Amino acid sequence: MQVENTEFRPKIVAFCCNWCSYAGADLAGSSRLAYPADVKIIRVPCSCRVNPMFILRAFQRGADGVILCGCHPGDCHYTTGNYYARRRMTLLFSMLDYLGVENGRTRVEWVSAAEGVKFSTTMNEFVAKIHELGENVRLEDLRCKG
Amino acid sequence: MYQIAKNKLNDLYQAISEKEDLFLPVSKGGQTNYGLWTNEAVADIDTLKTVKSGKDCFFPQSEVLYKSRHENGKISIDPTELQNKPFVVFGMRACDVRAVKVLDNVFLTDPVDSYYAARREHGTIVSLACHEPEETCFCKNFDVDAAEPGADVETWMVGESLYWKALTEKGESLTALVKEALADSFAEAGAEGEKKVEKEQAAVRGIIEKLPLSHLDLSRFKPENTMELFDSPAWEDMYKPCLACGTCTFVCPTCQCYDIRDFDGGKAGIRHYRCWDSCMYSDFTMMAHGNMRTSQLQRFRQRFMHKLVYYPANNDGMYSCVGCGRCVSKCPSSLNIVKVIKKLGGEGNE
Amino acid sequence: MQRIGVFVCHCGTNIAATVDVKRVVEAAAKEPGVVHAEDYQYMCSEAGQLKIREAIEQKHLTGIVVCSCSPRMHENTFRQAAKRAGINPYMVEIANIREHCSWIHKDIEEATEKAVILARAAIAKVMLNAPLTPGTSQVVKRALVIGGGIAGIQTALDIADAGYEVDIVEKTPSIGGRMSQLDKTFPTLDCSACILTPKMVEAAAHEKITIYTYSEVEKVSGFVGDFHVDIRKKARSVDMSKCTGCGVCQEKCPSRKTPNEFNRGLNTRSAIYTPFAQAIPNVPVIDREHCTKFKTGKCGVCAKVCQAGAIDYDQQDEIITVDYGAIVVATGFDTIKLDKYDEYAYNQSPDVITSLELERIMNAAGPTKGHLERMSDHKPPKSMVFIQCVGSRCADKRGKSYCSKICCMYTAKHAMLIRDKYPDVDVTVFYIDVRTPGKNFDEFYRRAVEEYGVHYIKGQVGKVAPQGDKLLVQAADLLDNKQIRMETDMVVLATAIEPNPDVRKIATMLTASIDTNNFLTESHAKLRPVESPTAGIFLSGVCQGPKDIPETVAQAGAAAVKVVGLLAKDHLVTNPCTAKADPIFCNGCSTCEKVCPYGAISYEDQLVNDHGIRETRRVAVVNSALCQGCGACTVACPSGAMDLQGFSNRQILAEVDAICR
Amino acid sequence: MQGLIERAKELLADGTVAQVLGWRKGDMGYDPEPAYFKSEEELKDFVYDAFCGANLSKYMIEAAKLEGKTLVFLKPCDTYSFNQLIKEHRVDRDKTYIIGVGCQGTLKPEKIREAGIKGIETVTIDGDTLKFDTIYGAKEMPFADALLERCKVCKGKKHMVYDELIGAAEDEEAGPVGNRFEEVEKLEAMSPEERFAFWQEQLSKCIRCNACRNVCPACSCRKCVFDSNQYDTSQKANAATFEEQMFHIIRAFHVAGRCTDCGECSRVCPQGIPLHLLNRKFIKDIDSFYGEYQAGADTDSRGPLTNFTFEDVEPSIVQTRGGGH
């Protein structure tokens, strides 16, 4: 398939916790469950390691969508990390929404190590959503363009 | 001297901006600051004091000096082009016009700041005399005449007319430009106009005389008193309410300190930029070994000693405060240079 | 200045088929800091590792990036390779270009481009890596086994035999677990009690084993090698040291209406009781909820009849704290509740029973003394229907998605035993599939069909309805493609098994992960099947997944070996990727402490030199032995004073920047 | 006010406190500055009136380093900030003597200027009216028109922490006035495009003077992340709009669950950016997602971001709740 230059190729950053979601992504890989190459995964020990600063930085640097994946609530390797992450991200996403940033650009999904299928479908859905929203302009930093 | 009706000012802005970029006080989000004139912009020359002064037009809060890029193992450097097109700054008050002179003394003396020099060379300043000065104004103390603001062109708003007088060559050519574009509305003011302006000037000077802060005693701020002032125990008492924010320095028309930093914009390359710094900030003059001013007292003292003692010592007695009063109204803790002058200045302040 | 080497693995064709590895090498070589880049067929092989070593030595590399499979697979391999070559093992980063790239993308252009970006991110990260040195921690030479079933007993015995102290904590009054409830075992038909009891006795007698029955784990703190566990020894109301186990108290107890848990509620027991005759310890407990003395204060018969004076109504729960180096979870299973399966009439008719209830009915010590009879009228049945997969392999939310694994075999066992002892009873089994993978399993099932004349019908039962004193069974025969309506006397449900419901609480205490079915998760499904992802926690028996007795015993042994391997060490190397507070930036605000799940953060007054300002400040201090490196504190910290080594703010931001470039 | 001065003199005289933190009168009648007083003599310049808007809690961080106890005057809403600082171990309660002072609302001089009153020589508060002598003649305006936004939605007249009260309101127990979330709700009801335009216009005015941060009692970091290299975020420039968004989002996030809604950020912003609307959004969300929480109401509760429940809402609520939430 020839990818045309004019086609919108979103940049998507996926933060995955080491114990569940990163393993889930590995399982999606070993099960050959495809999702778009636009998604790039960053491994973090736990969803609670993800600082809002990282998410804003990704948008600043031109990301069109940021997704955070962690263990299901109750299954956190560190017992409680994802509960803190859940509150932090809920508030952060709500704030971004309040500032007029499209709320579909941010997402949290709980993906276990066994959920390769879920990882793949989630990423497919998310990329589709970002295609719908188009390029991120509201959180872009012109200094990082071009 | 020329005159133009107040309700024709938009035509004036339009006429200038067709030829040159025009910066003037613009109202946005409830505040008035210098901005570029466009058809959408809401010009506001009635507000006495813009939040920030017009300093940005010549010494912007942030400017890129050069960009560099690392690609395929090679580094390329792309310097920012110097200002090379003429532009106009409209509506500067007398204090801000004086402030430009203060900056000139710093940036145009050797070593010349080429970025600043290029902007000064290409910029034409149209000043605007004050009409109803406020209680925070204390320009009189620095021999600034709010009724005769100077610069390339000086203007007065009297009643429903703006009176326009070119003072320099740049001012003359701007006047010619305007005259050509606005033959109908931009007319000779004549003797009657001159008279009106004189009357307005007298009135304004009268008001200024009565302003509460117009008669400060600056007599002790002399180079020979440097150490005495520096060691004054009064600083200890004065600095305490200071929050160490940069409000006073950023609204100040004469503060000239800057920092140079790099911003890594990823694929867009690295921007080597300079931006205003504030002596109130804890990392001001921070060096590898640490900071020579470790306390807020020292930083606070630095600001006022610089404005009232060090700068005049190096510039033939010219203070680097112009009495605009922005810090007086904007300081979150209601601290300001007037309080310092009253405490440390001559006995006339008692 | 860092000198980075990049090594791109082909993984045979696993990577090379979809990623142009040469282009990845070329692109990586151009990144700042990279002084060496090469590719190889199998980077993880001996030869591949040698290449890494040579490059490190010849080019004086300070850090390496391996573009290969998931770091979960080979991160450690490459760290060790780096270490052997003389650089710090934490100067290694992995770009996962297999699972996250080559295996999921088909287009070579796209996959290569992504692999380059992933490599770039890893390079950007490794540029900021700092050498980390793991600390060491002591190992307490004692293990805890939670659960006293066959899994727990076997694990404890194996650990004890290796010479280490083991404690078993069992929540019921006796060890023995589910296996003690079984009558016979498949495929050999030997008596369950006969093979279990000697193990129980052996455990009880073993000098290295301490058994805490009627006890529960209350709290767990600490970490691998040094867990601190609070064990609640529930008040038995019977003095263990005085009781002789004569049983008189149980005979004389006037309160006899409590459902007998051991017999699955098919009969009742006294309020003071031992669950079964061979119980270990053979010391009864008073069930305070049902005891008249405790309910009304009036009774005290047991105390009167006890010759030994062992009854102690004032006994209190006791909490003991014991330190362990390792913990084995062997919490076992229960059958699921059948509330959602009204179609089988389990709650309407006493003649519809579960297989575990049938075990008790068939058992000589059971409620019917081993006579096969209907619980409604105590008449022997003439016909029995077995229904398979009740709640197992369930597509809807009512049951479990998994196969309970043991049901096919025990049903064949039940059918065979009934046909053997009561040849006049007609036995029909409705099944979806008969699953008999195991030594002598299929032979066993075939005997049931061929020698014992058990009717196996492939099909699911739609409804069981009580009709007079009979049960009407409606089912489909899928092979003959016809509807079946038949009358029968008893219905036995092969009820799905599920992990003991308490396991969720225990897993939380242990910070061990559990899956959506409440089974404890193993560290690696294939390569580390008896270890939990949480260091020092091991899994034994059905708590990890459905299994039969021999598998359980085998896994128990495996878990024991892992425990012994751990306890044999004097010191453990701790994870160096722990949080660390910078005293210059720390506010001492105590926010981080609140989100730390390990209590690893404390505060102390320290003399700080902040660029020339010297003052004593309250600052956070992380106990690196306790910290597990989750990073919750780093985000709670507003000033950024708290950072996570190995996943620092700047490292993650560098990855973000590299990906978005 | 005289009562406050007399009490301060007593406490200085009997050695209970070594210094007094209050307000010193300014030149214009509307510009008192926070100040320390160490003697009876110095206290003659002490002032307490409706122009004493500054929340003195934050000064107590530095005061904890001084010799001896500090007497501080706190208005009801300032006490929330002080409590929060106690919780975060940033102030020393044992070295503080708090006199809770009554408050009838504090004023914003900017509003007087906006009302067209200039050349002010003296200001008098006469009941509901502000009276001015100016060089342009006598002027007056209603007291209420010059109130700070925060005072129009005052959270109550009750002091959360104090050693003694002087001049406290009789209606101490009276609850909050007005709906402080009204403005937030208005924004929420807008379309994302309108919201974006609103914030773009407001935040683009930011000059990064850091007044909001430095005045904020919750922003008590010794070194702000935006001044340090901890996240590679150290920036002084306001070069692009993103910079302001980043700064203000992160600042609001860092104080989320800790912000007492004292309104100092909006009071001091030289560009009049309604910064409190960011903090209030977090407060409103916290209240609706996790139950009502007032930072600084006590010194020991767990803040909403260092707490959780198993049943917390999922972040997807942001998408599913729809407009006008």
PDB file of C-alpha atoms in Angstrom, chain C residues 27 38 47 67 82 122 150 176-177 184 187 227 239 264 318 364 391 446 453 505 530 534 640 661:
ATOM      1  CA  ALA C  27      18.886   5.756  10.872  1.00  0.00           C
ATOM      2  CA  GLU C  38      24.816  -3.027  13.637  1.00  0.00           C
ATOM      3  CA  ALA C  47      27.110 -15.024  18.992  1.00  0.00           C
ATOM      4  CA  CYS C  67      16.112  -3.267  18.987  1.00  0.00           C
ATOM      5  CA  ALA C  82      26.369  -5.602  29.096  1.00  0.00           C
ATOM      6  CA  ALA C 122      15.201   4.143  23.209  1.00  0.00           C
ATOM      7  CA  ILE C 150      -3.176 -30.726  49.463  1.00  0.00           C
ATOM      8  CA  GLY C 176      -6.967 -31.149  54.507  1.00  0.00           C
ATOM      9  CA  GLY C 177      -8.850 -28.836  52.217  1.00  0.00           C
ATOM     10  CA  LYS C 184     -12.382 -41.634  45.620  1.00  0.00           C
ATOM     11  CA  PRO C 187      -8.301 -42.441  37.441  1.00  0.00           C
ATOM     12  CA  PHE C 227       7.793 -10.078  54.735  1.00  0.00           C
ATOM     13  CA  ASP C 239      -7.266 -25.021  74.796  1.00  0.00           C
ATOM     14  CA  ARG C 264     -21.747 -29.253  52.056  1.00  0.00           C
ATOM     15  CA  GLU C 318      -4.684 -13.611  69.069  1.00  0.00           C
ATOM     16  CA  ALA C 364     -18.728 -43.691  54.173  1.00  0.00           C
ATOM     17  CA  GLY C 391     -21.145 -22.670  34.751  1.00  0.00           C
ATOM     18  CA  ARG C 446     -13.925 -45.428  27.862  1.00  0.00           C
ATOM     19  CA  GLY C 453     -22.694 -48.942  30.389  1.00  0.00           C
ATOM     20  CA  LYS C 505      -8.377  -9.926  49.793  1.00  0.00           C
ATOM     21  CA  VAL C 530       4.463 -20.936  39.818  1.00  0.00           C
ATOM     22  CA  THR C 534       5.324  -9.924  42.828  1.00  0.00           C
ATOM     23  CA  GLY C 640       9.486  17.326  40.839  1.00  0.00           C
ATOM     24  CA  ARG C 661       9.653  14.363  16.510  1.00  0.00           C
TER      25      ARG C 661
END
